[in-house]
Amino acid sequence: MTVITDALCPFCGCLCDDISVVVEDNKIVDVKNACKIGASKIRGHHRIKSPMIRDDKNSDFKEVSYDEAIDKAAQILAGSKRALLYGWASALCEAHKKGILLAEELGAVIDNTATVCHAPSALAIHEKGVPTATLGQIKNRADVVIFWGCNPVHSHPRHMGRYSVFPRGFFSGKGRRGRKIIVVDVRKTNTAGIADEYVEIQQGSDYLIISALRAILSGHEDVVPESVGGVARKDLLRIAAILKEAKFGTLFFGMGLTQSKSRYKNIDNAISLVTELNSFNKFIMMPMRGHYNVTGFGQVCTWETGFATAVDFSSGAPYYNPGETAANDLLYRKEVDAAMIIAGDAGAHFPANSVRELAKIPVVQVDPYWNPTTEVANVVIPSAISGVELEGTAYRMDGVSLRMRKMIEPEHLADEEILDRLIARVREIRGE
Amino acid sequence: MALKITLITGRTINQGVSIENKTGQDYLKATACCELNSKNIGILGREPGSNVRVKTDYGEVVVTLKENEGNPDSIGFIPMGPWANAVVDPDTRGCGMPGFKGIPADVEVTDDKVLLMKELIAGYK
Ligand code: SF4
């Protein structure tokens, strides 16, 4: 029996680094300190055992060797004119680097799961920059914390305990009692249940509310109507006063902003709000990143290509224009002629219209688990679980890089090795 | 009779717990459901646990009714996953992000069954 302490949880952007696991005969038999979601991921689920291929998506898969599956995948990708390489959030940065190399080799488009998550935040940040901090700074200093359009009780269960609401820090010795918590949402979530102030807004009116708060803070409360987006003016005045009086304010935001009507313009407006608050105090903001290493893909892709995601290599140089080059743009316009879905599940998390399109083209899947993407795949290459069976680099939601630890020995190939072999085979085929 | 709602989709803890086990019953239970408040469920005249059809301009799907008193009137919530995505807006409106929140939808009672993950995706092939 081995006990591994200070391991990292490979599920959400909190990247909790205080996990203990007990290993017996290369099996994880106990997980301590992780939340319900993290423990479920670390304990593991039913796996895809063997590589599989099929020509007809309505027929059964045939089990094959890794060599045969990688060869078939390389044939599909090398033969494509406009391939999409999508996923990456559950892979390590070492694999991201190889994925970008493969995209360049193929002249493909590479996009990650941020495309259905925080890519609009990246777009807004490109326009304006962002005042931000680390989770450690927030834990030690924040006295006003807003959760806008996010529900960490469900999506990041230990976030509030470790970083943002309950912990006692260097300058925040009173813990929860010393922090004012504000939740802005369209429904009373469990996170709203622990807030000091819950602001319920009409769905899709985030931009209006942010604008009203900005008007009040700049001394123009006279232009704010009696009610904005379902929120009474007097409530907006009270919230604005709390924001203004904060010593160190933090705005955490989620899909409520990135996926609602105004999408990236919501974030753009929120950046302006937070920037303006900095003329009164210290105020920062941070996207609640979902997958544990979705931030890492953005980092690697930015230093390799200059852009965070949705990078098109078809002209030979990286080109980025979400709205044109993001995964769902391409599928909506029926432009893609082959796809590799790796460490992400487009079949489950893309709109039906995009999944229908994936069902029409050759699809290669690289993943540990059988999921909706498997149902539309032609080639399935099972992979080891990064952060459980493989060590490597991941980035926490605040952009701090951490080393994931290996807990048990893998029985499947690592993403990195699969990509190395794919690149080599694609080069061979294209050189022929 | 159809209840008109604004549909939003998003994370829940049980969706997260079973996300790596999408062929299982727990995932189906966690994600193939539509949360409404008890007043809205009352208008439909059914109990939580019975089936409803959710229809939008982009598709329709059968899911199980679930009560959530946190939802204001006419706000429906389906956890993210294949069932939610059967009815979301695929148009990225020029910025890469499909419409996962704020979709006008009709909810009506049905005796049709909830499709399993494999059956749902088979319909796309
Ligand atoms: S909060 Fe996130 S990182 Fe921490 S244990 Fe839970 S799932 Fe893992």
PDB file of C-alpha atoms in Angstrom, chain A residues 84-85 108-112 114-115 119 297 301 305 307-313 318-330, chain B residues 95-96:
ATOM      1  CA  LEU A  84     -10.383  20.240 -36.950  1.00  0.00           C
ATOM      2  CA  LEU A  85      -8.296  19.192 -33.933  1.00  0.00           C
ATOM      3  CA  ALA A 108      -5.577  22.231 -39.756  1.00  0.00           C
ATOM      4  CA  VAL A 109      -7.608  24.310 -37.298  1.00  0.00           C
ATOM      5  CA  ILE A 110      -6.911  23.691 -33.615  1.00  0.00           C
ATOM      6  CA  ASP A 111      -9.474  24.701 -31.003  1.00  0.00           C
ATOM      7  CA  ASN A 112     -10.053  23.741 -27.387  1.00  0.00           C
ATOM      8  CA  ALA A 114     -12.801  27.091 -24.138  1.00  0.00           C
ATOM      9  CA  THR A 115     -14.751  27.541 -27.365  1.00  0.00           C
ATOM     10  CA  ALA A 119     -13.197  31.788 -25.260  1.00  0.00           C
ATOM     11  CA  PHE A 297      -3.964  25.024 -23.546  1.00  0.00           C
ATOM     12  CA  CYS A 301      -1.193  27.925 -27.790  1.00  0.00           C
ATOM     13  CA  THR A 305       1.138  30.637 -32.168  1.00  0.00           C
ATOM     14  CA  PHE A 307      -3.280  33.171 -30.163  1.00  0.00           C
ATOM     15  CA  ALA A 308      -5.093  31.412 -27.312  1.00  0.00           C
ATOM     16  CA  THR A 309      -7.320  29.082 -29.341  1.00  0.00           C
ATOM     17  CA  ALA A 310      -9.292  28.678 -32.618  1.00  0.00           C
ATOM     18  CA  VAL A 311      -6.050  28.876 -34.615  1.00  0.00           C
ATOM     19  CA  ASP A 312      -6.237  28.166 -38.345  1.00  0.00           C
ATOM     20  CA  PHE A 313      -3.004  26.958 -40.001  1.00  0.00           C
ATOM     21  CA  PRO A 318      -1.388  30.957 -37.636  1.00  0.00           C
ATOM     22  CA  TYR A 319      -4.620  32.903 -38.128  1.00  0.00           C
ATOM     23  CA  TYR A 320      -7.244  33.500 -35.449  1.00  0.00           C
ATOM     24  CA  ASN A 321     -10.726  34.874 -35.786  1.00  0.00           C
ATOM     25  CA  PRO A 322     -13.413  33.359 -33.520  1.00  0.00           C
ATOM     26  CA  GLY A 323     -16.703  33.675 -35.351  1.00  0.00           C
ATOM     27  CA  GLU A 324     -14.865  32.249 -38.348  1.00  0.00           C
ATOM     28  CA  THR A 325     -12.241  29.806 -37.029  1.00  0.00           C
ATOM     29  CA  ALA A 326     -13.792  28.419 -33.823  1.00  0.00           C
ATOM     30  CA  ALA A 327     -14.921  24.781 -33.871  1.00  0.00           C
ATOM     31  CA  ASN A 328     -18.660  25.472 -33.964  1.00  0.00           C
ATOM     32  CA  ASP A 329     -18.283  28.191 -36.619  1.00  0.00           C
ATOM     33  CA  LEU A 330     -16.571  25.662 -38.889  1.00  0.00           C
TER      34      LEU A 330
ATOM     35  CA  CYS B  95     -17.914  35.112 -31.978  1.00  0.00           C
ATOM     36  CA  GLY B  96     -17.452  31.338 -31.795  1.00  0.00           C
TER      37      GLY B  96
END
